[in-house]
Coordinates of C-alpha atoms in Angstrom, one line a residue:
X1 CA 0.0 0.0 0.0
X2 CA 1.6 3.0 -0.8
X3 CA 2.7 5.7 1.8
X4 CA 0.9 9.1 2.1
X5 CA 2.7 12.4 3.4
X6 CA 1.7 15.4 4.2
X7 CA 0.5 17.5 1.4
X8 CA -0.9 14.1 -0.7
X9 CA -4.4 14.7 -2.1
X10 CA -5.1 11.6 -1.5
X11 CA -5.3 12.4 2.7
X12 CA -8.6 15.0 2.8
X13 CA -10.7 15.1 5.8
X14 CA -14.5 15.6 5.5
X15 CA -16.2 17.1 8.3
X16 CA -19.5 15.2 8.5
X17 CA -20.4 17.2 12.1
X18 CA -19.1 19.8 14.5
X19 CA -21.4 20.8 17.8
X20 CA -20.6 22.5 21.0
X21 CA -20.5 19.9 24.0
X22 CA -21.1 21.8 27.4
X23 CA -20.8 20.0 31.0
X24 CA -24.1 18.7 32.4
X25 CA -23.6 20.3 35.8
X26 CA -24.3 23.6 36.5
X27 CA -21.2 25.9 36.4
X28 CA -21.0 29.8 38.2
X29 CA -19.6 31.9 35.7
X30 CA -16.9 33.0 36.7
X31 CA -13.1 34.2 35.5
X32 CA -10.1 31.7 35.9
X33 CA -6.7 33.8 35.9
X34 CA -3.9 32.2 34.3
X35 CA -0.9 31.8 36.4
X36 CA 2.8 33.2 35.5
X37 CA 4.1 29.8 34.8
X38 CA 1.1 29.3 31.9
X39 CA 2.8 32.1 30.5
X40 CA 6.6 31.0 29.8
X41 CA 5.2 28.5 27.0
X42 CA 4.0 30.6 24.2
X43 CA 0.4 31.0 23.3
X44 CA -0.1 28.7 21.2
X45 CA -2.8 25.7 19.8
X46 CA -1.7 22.2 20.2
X47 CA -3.1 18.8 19.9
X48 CA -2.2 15.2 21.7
X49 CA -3.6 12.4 18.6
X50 CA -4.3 9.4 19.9
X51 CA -4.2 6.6 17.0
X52 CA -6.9 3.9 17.6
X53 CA -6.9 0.4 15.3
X54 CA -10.6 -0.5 14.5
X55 CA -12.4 -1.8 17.1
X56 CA -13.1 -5.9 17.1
X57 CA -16.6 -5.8 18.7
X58 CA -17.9 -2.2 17.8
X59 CA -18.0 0.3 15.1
X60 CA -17.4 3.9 14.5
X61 CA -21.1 5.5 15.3
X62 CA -20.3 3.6 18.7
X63 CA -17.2 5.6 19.1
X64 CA -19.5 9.1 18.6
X65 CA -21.5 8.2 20.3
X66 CA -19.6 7.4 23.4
X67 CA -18.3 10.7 22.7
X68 CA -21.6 12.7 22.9
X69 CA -22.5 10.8 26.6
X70 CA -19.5 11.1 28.0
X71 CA -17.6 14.6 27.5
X72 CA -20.6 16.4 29.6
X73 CA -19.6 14.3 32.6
X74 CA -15.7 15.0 31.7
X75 CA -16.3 18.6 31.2
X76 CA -17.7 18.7 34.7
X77 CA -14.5 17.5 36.1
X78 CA -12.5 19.7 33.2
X79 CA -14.6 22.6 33.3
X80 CA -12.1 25.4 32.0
X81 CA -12.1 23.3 28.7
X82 CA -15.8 24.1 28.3
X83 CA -14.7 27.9 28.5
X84 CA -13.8 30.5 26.1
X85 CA -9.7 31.8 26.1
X86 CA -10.3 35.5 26.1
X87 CA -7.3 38.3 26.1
X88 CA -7.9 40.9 29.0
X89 CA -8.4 44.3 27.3
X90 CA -6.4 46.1 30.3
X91 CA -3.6 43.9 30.8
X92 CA -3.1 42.1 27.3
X93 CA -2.8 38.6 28.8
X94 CA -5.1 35.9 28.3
X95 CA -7.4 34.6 30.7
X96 CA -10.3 31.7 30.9
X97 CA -14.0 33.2 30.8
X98 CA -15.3 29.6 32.6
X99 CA -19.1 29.9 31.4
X100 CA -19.4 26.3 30.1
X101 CA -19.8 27.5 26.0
X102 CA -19.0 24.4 25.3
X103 CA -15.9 22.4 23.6
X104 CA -16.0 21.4 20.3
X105 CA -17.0 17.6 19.1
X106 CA -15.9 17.6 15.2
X107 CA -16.6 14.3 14.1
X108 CA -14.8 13.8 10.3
X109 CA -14.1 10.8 8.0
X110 CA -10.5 10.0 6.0
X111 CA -11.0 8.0 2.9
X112 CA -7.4 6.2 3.2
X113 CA -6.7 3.7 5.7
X114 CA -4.6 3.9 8.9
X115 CA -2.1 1.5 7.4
X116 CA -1.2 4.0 4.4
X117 CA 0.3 7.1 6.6
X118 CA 3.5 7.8 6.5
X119 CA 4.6 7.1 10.4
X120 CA 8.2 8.0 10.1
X121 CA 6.7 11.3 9.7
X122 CA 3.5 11.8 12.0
X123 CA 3.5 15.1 12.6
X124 CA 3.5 16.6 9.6
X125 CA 0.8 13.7 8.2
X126 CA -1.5 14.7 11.2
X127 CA -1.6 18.3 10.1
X128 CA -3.9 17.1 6.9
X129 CA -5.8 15.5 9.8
X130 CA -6.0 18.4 12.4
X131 CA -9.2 20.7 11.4
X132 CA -9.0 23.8 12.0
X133 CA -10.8 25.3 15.6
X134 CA -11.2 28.9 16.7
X135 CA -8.3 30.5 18.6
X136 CA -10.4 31.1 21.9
X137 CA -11.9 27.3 21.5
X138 CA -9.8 25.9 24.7
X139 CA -11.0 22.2 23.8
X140 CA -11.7 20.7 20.4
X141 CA -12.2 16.8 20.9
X142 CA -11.6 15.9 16.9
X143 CA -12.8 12.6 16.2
X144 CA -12.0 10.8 12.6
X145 CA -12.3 7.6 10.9
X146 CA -10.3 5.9 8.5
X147 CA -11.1 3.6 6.0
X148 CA -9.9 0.6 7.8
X149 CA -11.9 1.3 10.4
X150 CA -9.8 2.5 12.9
X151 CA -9.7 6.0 14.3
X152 CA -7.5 9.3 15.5
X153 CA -8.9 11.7 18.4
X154 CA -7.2 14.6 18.5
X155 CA -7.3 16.4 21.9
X156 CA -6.6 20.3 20.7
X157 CA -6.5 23.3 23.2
X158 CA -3.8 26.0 23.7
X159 CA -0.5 25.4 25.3
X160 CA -1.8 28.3 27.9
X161 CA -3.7 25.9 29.8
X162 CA -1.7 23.1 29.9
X163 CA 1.4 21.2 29.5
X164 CA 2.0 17.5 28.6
X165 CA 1.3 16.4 31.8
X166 CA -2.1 18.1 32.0
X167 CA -2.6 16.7 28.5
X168 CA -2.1 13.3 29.5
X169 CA -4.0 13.7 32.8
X170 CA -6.9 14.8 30.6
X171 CA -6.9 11.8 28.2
X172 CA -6.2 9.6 31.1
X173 CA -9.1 10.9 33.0
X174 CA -11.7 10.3 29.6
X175 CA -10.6 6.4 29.9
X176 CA -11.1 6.0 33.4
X177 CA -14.8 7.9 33.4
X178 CA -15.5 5.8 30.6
X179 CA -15.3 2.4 32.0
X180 CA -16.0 2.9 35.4
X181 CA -18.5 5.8 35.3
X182 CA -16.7 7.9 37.4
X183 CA -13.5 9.4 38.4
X184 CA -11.9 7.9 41.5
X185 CA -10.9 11.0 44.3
X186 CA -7.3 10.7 43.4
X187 CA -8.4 11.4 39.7
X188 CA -9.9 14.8 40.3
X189 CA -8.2 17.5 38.5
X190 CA -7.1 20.7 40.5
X191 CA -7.3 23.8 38.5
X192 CA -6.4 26.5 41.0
X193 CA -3.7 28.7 39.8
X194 CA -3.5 30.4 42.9
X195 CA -0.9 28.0 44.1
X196 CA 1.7 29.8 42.2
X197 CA 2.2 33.4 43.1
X198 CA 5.2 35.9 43.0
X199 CA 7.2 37.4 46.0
X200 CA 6.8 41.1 46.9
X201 CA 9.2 42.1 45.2
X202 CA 10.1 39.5 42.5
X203 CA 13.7 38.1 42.9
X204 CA 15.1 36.0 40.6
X205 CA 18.7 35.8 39.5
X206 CA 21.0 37.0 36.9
X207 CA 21.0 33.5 35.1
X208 CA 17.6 33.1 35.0
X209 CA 17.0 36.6 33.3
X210 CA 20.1 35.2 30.4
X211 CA 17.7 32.2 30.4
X212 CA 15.6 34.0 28.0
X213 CA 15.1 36.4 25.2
X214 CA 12.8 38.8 23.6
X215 CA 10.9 36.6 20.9
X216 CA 12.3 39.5 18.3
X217 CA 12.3 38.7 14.4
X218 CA 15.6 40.6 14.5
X219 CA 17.2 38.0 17.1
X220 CA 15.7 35.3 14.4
X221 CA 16.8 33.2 11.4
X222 CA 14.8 33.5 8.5
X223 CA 12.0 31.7 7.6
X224 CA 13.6 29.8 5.1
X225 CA 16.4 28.7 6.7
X226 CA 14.3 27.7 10.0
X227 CA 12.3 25.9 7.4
X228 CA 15.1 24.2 5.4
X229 CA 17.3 23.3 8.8
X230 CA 15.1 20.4 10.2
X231 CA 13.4 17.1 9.1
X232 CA 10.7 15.7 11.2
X233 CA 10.6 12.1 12.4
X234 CA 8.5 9.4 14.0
X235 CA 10.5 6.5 15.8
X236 CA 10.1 4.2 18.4
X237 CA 12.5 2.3 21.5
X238 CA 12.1 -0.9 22.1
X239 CA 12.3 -1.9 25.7
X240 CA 15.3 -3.7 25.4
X241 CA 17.4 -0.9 24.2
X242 CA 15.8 1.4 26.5
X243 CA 17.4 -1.0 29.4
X244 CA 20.8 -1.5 27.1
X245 CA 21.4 2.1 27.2
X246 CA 20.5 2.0 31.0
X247 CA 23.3 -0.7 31.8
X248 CA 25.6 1.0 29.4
X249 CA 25.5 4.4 31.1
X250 CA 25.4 3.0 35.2
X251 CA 28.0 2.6 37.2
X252 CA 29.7 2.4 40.2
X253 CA 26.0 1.7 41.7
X254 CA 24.9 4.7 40.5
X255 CA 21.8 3.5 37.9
X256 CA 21.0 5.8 35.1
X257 CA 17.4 6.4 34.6
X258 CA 15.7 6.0 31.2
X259 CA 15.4 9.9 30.3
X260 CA 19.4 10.3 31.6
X261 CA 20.7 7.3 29.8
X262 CA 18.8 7.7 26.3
X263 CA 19.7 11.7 26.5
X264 CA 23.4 10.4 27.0
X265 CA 23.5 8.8 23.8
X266 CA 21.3 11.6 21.7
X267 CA 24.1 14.1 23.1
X268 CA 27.3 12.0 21.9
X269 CA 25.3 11.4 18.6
X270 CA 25.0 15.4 18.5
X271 CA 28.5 15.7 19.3
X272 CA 30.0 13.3 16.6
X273 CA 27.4 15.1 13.6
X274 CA 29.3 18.4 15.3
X275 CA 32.5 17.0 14.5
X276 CA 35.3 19.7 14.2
X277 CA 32.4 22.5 13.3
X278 CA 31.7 23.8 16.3
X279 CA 33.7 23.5 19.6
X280 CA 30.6 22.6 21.9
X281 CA 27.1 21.7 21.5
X282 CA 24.4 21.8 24.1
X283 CA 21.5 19.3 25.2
X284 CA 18.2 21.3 26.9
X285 CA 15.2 19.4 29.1
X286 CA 12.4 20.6 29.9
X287 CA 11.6 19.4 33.5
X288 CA 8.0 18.5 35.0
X289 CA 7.9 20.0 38.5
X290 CA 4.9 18.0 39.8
X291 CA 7.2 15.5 41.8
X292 CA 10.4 18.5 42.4
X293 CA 8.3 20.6 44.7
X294 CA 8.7 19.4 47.7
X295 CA 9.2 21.8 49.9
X296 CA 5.9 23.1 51.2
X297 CA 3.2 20.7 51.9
X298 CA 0.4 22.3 50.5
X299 CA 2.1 22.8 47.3
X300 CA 3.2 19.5 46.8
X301 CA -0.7 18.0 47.3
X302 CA -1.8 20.5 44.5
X303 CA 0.5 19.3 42.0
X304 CA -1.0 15.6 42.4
X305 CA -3.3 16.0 39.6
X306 CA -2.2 19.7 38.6
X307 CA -4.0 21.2 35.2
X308 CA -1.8 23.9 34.2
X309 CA 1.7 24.6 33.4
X310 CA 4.3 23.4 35.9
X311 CA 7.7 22.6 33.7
X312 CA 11.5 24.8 33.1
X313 CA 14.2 24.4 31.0
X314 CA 17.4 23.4 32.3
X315 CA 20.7 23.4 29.2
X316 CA 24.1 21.8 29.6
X317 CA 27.0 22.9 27.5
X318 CA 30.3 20.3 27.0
X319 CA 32.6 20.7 24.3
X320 CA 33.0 18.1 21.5
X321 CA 35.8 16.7 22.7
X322 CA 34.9 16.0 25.9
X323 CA 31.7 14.4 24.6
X324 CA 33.2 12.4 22.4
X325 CA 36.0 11.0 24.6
X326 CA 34.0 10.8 27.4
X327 CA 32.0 7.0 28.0
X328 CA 28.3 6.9 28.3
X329 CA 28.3 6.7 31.7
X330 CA 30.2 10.3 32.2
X331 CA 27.5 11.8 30.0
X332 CA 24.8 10.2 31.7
X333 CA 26.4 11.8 34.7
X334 CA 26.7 15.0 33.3
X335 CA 23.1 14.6 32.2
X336 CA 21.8 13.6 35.7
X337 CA 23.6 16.5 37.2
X338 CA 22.0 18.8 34.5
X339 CA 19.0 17.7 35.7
X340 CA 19.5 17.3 39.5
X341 CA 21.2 20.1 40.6
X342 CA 19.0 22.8 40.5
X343 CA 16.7 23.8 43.8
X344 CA 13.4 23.1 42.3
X345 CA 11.5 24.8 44.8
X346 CA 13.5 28.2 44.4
X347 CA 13.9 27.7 40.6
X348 CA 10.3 27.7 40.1
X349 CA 9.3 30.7 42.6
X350 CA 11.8 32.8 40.8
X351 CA 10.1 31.9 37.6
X352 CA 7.0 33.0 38.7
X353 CA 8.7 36.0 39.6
X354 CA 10.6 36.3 36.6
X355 CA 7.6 36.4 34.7
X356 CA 5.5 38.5 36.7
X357 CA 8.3 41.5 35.5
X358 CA 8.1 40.4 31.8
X359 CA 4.9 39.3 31.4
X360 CA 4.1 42.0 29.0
X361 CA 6.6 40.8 26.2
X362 CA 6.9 37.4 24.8
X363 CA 10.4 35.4 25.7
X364 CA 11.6 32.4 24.5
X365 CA 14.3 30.1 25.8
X366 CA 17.6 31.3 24.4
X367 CA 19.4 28.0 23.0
X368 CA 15.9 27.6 21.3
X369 CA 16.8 30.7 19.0
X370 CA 19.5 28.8 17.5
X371 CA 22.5 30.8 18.3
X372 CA 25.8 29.4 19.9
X373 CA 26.4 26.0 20.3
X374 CA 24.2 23.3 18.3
X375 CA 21.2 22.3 21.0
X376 CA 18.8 19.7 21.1
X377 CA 16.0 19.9 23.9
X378 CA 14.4 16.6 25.1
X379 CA 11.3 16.5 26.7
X380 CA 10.4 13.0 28.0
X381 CA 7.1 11.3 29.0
X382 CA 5.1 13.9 30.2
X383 CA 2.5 13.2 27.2
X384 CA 2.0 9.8 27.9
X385 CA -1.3 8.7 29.3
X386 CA -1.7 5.8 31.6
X387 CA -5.0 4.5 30.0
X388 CA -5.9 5.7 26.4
X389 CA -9.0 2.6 26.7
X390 CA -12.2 4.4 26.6
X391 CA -13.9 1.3 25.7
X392 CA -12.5 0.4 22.6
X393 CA -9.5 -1.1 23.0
X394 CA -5.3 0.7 23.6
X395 CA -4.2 3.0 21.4
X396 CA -1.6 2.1 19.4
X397 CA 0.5 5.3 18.7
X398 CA 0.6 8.8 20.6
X399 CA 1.3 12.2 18.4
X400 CA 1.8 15.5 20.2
X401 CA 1.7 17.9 17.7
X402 CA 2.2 22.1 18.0
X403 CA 1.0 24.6 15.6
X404 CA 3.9 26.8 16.6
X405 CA 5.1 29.1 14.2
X406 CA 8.4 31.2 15.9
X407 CA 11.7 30.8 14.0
X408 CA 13.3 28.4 16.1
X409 CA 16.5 26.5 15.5
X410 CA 17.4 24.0 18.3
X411 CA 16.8 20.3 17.7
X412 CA 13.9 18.9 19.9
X413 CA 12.9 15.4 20.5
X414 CA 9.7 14.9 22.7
X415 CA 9.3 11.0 24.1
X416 CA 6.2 9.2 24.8
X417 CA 5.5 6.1 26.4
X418 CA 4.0 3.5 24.2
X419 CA 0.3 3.2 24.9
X420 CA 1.2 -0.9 24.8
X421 CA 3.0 -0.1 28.0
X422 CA 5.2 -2.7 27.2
X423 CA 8.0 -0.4 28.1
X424 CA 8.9 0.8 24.6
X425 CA 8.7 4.4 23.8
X426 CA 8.2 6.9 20.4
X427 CA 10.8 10.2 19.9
X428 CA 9.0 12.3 17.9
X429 CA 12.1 14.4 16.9
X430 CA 12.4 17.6 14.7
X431 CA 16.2 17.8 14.3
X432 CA 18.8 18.3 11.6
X433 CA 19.1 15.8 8.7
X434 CA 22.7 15.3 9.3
X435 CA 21.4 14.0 13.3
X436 CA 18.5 12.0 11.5
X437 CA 20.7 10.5 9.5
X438 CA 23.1 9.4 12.3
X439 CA 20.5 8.0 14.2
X440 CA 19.1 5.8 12.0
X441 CA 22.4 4.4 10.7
X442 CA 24.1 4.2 13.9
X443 CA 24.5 0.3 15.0
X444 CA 22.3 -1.2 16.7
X445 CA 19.6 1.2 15.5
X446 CA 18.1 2.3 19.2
X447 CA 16.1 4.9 17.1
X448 CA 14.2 3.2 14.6
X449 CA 11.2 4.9 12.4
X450 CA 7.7 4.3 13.0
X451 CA 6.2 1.8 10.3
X452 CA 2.1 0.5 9.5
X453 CA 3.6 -3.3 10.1
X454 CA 5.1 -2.2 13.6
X455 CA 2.2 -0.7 15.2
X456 CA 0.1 -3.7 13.8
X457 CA -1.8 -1.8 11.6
X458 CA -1.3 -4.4 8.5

């Protein structure tokens, strides 16, 4: 069957309905202020797709219609997602008018099968997929079939009200309502933003400020460069190499986690494309501070099941050298002391504050912009929900996709956990074809692309 990619005629999307959905309790009106941290992202749309095979017992006007019943109940858990994103006209920042409008339920039809896409490129196949919602919709639930009979739901909202985590407590959430008819109490979302709140005055150090800069299309590569820089790929980790890499990059009874050992050999693979070009090169992470605040009590109870934004960036510079003569386990130590050393409690506080004096202007992380050192950013696991079965069996493959637009140049590689939850995970990457090309030729292949016969789909 032949592949399709994005921009094929063949892949066309007919919407055959589209109706507001609005919880079935009553909701007070009210105003739900977003907190500093929801601003570092920038504001933009973004979409988790879950990738369903076709059902064996059911079939597709089962799926919408499980759907319809069910989101009112999830939106009365979820309720900001049956609001309206609204910019307030005095301050210029957005804000969530909570007065259950509604989310969006598009239900569309693909007249190719599942098997046909071109996996080692999801992200940019899903865009044919995505339809289009309104800028101040803060849910569109996107529901389409295929021609095999399987399904994609996209999850779309705005990066302002959540992060992956969220995401994936969202999605995780809609499975468990849907076969048990409820949510359990350690289910229950908290959406009080409250909990986050800057000193009088702000403080907030000098490296934090260098942290970031003016989003500026003087500070920019041009379009067409940005454009032309990167490829986009789709692989997956089997478990096995996952715990390879792990053994490969512990010692001395230190054992090297999954995200440290698997960004230990993505940074000597960026180090060895650098060659002689460039005297250093840099890996980024962002870092999910639901289990790093630990310091006050009450804080750390409202990040159990936190919907919001609650990540930073940390970088790492080495040079080449160093990389290259250094063995996996020095990197992954580097790595875990990238990661570890910060004071997570502080680090976040002076966000807040950070943001609460530049909250007016939009930043972006500097390695990001692509100046200095080559940088590749990993950001690992946080969209991975623990239950994508809503009734109709696992999903096979988990997409996050961004409608971002900025000029950015740093390599980025977001993992998931595979929905099998046989331990394997996908790397949806967006980095240079030189790195692409690395990874996928480099022996024993621990990144390998995506394919139909792999996810089971043939």
């Amino acid at each position: 069957m032949a592949s399709i990619i994005a921009g094929d005629d063949q892949l066309h999307v007919r919407v055959v309905s589209r109706r507001l959905v609005k919880a079935s309790d009553s909701i007070k009106p009210h105003v739900l202020a977003v907190s500093n941290l929801d601003l570092v992202p920038l504001s933009v749309q973004g979409s988790l797709f879950v990738i369903y095979p076709k059902p064996p017992t059911a079939d597709f006007a089962a799926v919408v219609a499980a759907f319809e019943a069910g989101l009112p109940s999830l939106l009365n858990h979820f309720f900001p997602f049956a609001g309206r994103i609204v910019t307030d006209p005095s301050s210029g920042l957005p804000e969530v008018h909570c007065n259950n409008q509604g989310a969006e339920l598009v239900v569309g039809e693909a007249g190719v099968a599942l098997a046909s896409l071109d996996y080692g490129n999801m992200s940019a196949c899903l865009r044919k997929v995505q339809l289009p919602y309104g800028e101040d919709m803060a849910l569109s639930v996107q529901v389409v079939s295929f021609a095999c009979g399987g399904f994609t739901v996209a999850w779309s909202t705005n990066h302002v009200l959540v992060d992956a985590s969220a995401m994936s407590l969202l999605v995780g959430a809609w499975s468990e309502l849907m076969r048990s008819g409820a949510l359990a109490a350690g289910s229950r979302p908290n959406h009080d933003r409250s909990v986050f709140r800057p000193r009088v005055p702000p403080s907030y150090s000098a490296a934090l400020d260098e942290a970031f800069t003016p989003l500026d299309s003087r500070r920019q590569v041009n379009v067409l460069t940005a454009q032309q820089c990167f490829v986009q790929r789709t692989y997956y980790i089997e478990a096995s190499d996952i715990a390879r890499l792990r053994e490969m990059a512990s010692r001395d009874g230190t054992r090297a986690t999954r995200v440290q050992a698997v960004s230990a050999y993505l940074w000597k693979a960026l180090a060895r494309v650098v060659g002689t070009a460039d005297a250093a090169c840099r890996m980024g992470w962002w870092v999910d501070g639901r289990q790093r605040l630990t310091a006050a009590p009450d804080l750390r109870a409202a990040m159990r099941n936190y919907v919001g934004n609650v990540v930073t960036f940390v970088v790492r510079e080495a040079s080449v050298p160093e990389l290259l003569g250094t063995p996996l386990p020095g990197v992954a130590a580097m790595v875990r002391e990238a990661i570890t050393a910060p004071d997570y409690d502080e680090r976040f506080q002076e966000l807040v504050d950070w943001v609460e004096e530049h909250k007016t202007q939009r930043y972006v992380e500097t390695p990001s912009l692509g100046l200095g050192s080559p940088a590749v950013v990993v950001s690992a696991g946080g969209a991975s929900p623990a239950d994508t079965d809503f009734g109709f069996g696992r999903a096979v493959l988990l997409v996050p996709t961004s409608a971002l637009t900025a000029r950015l140049c740093a390599g980025y590689v977001q993992t998931v956990v595979n929905p099998r939850a046989d331990g394997s995970w996908f790397a949806n990457a967006v980095v240079w074809p030189r790195l692409a090309a690395a990874l996928e030729s480099d022996e024993p292949r621990v990144f390998k692309p995506v394919t139909a016969e792999y996810l089971g789909l043939l």
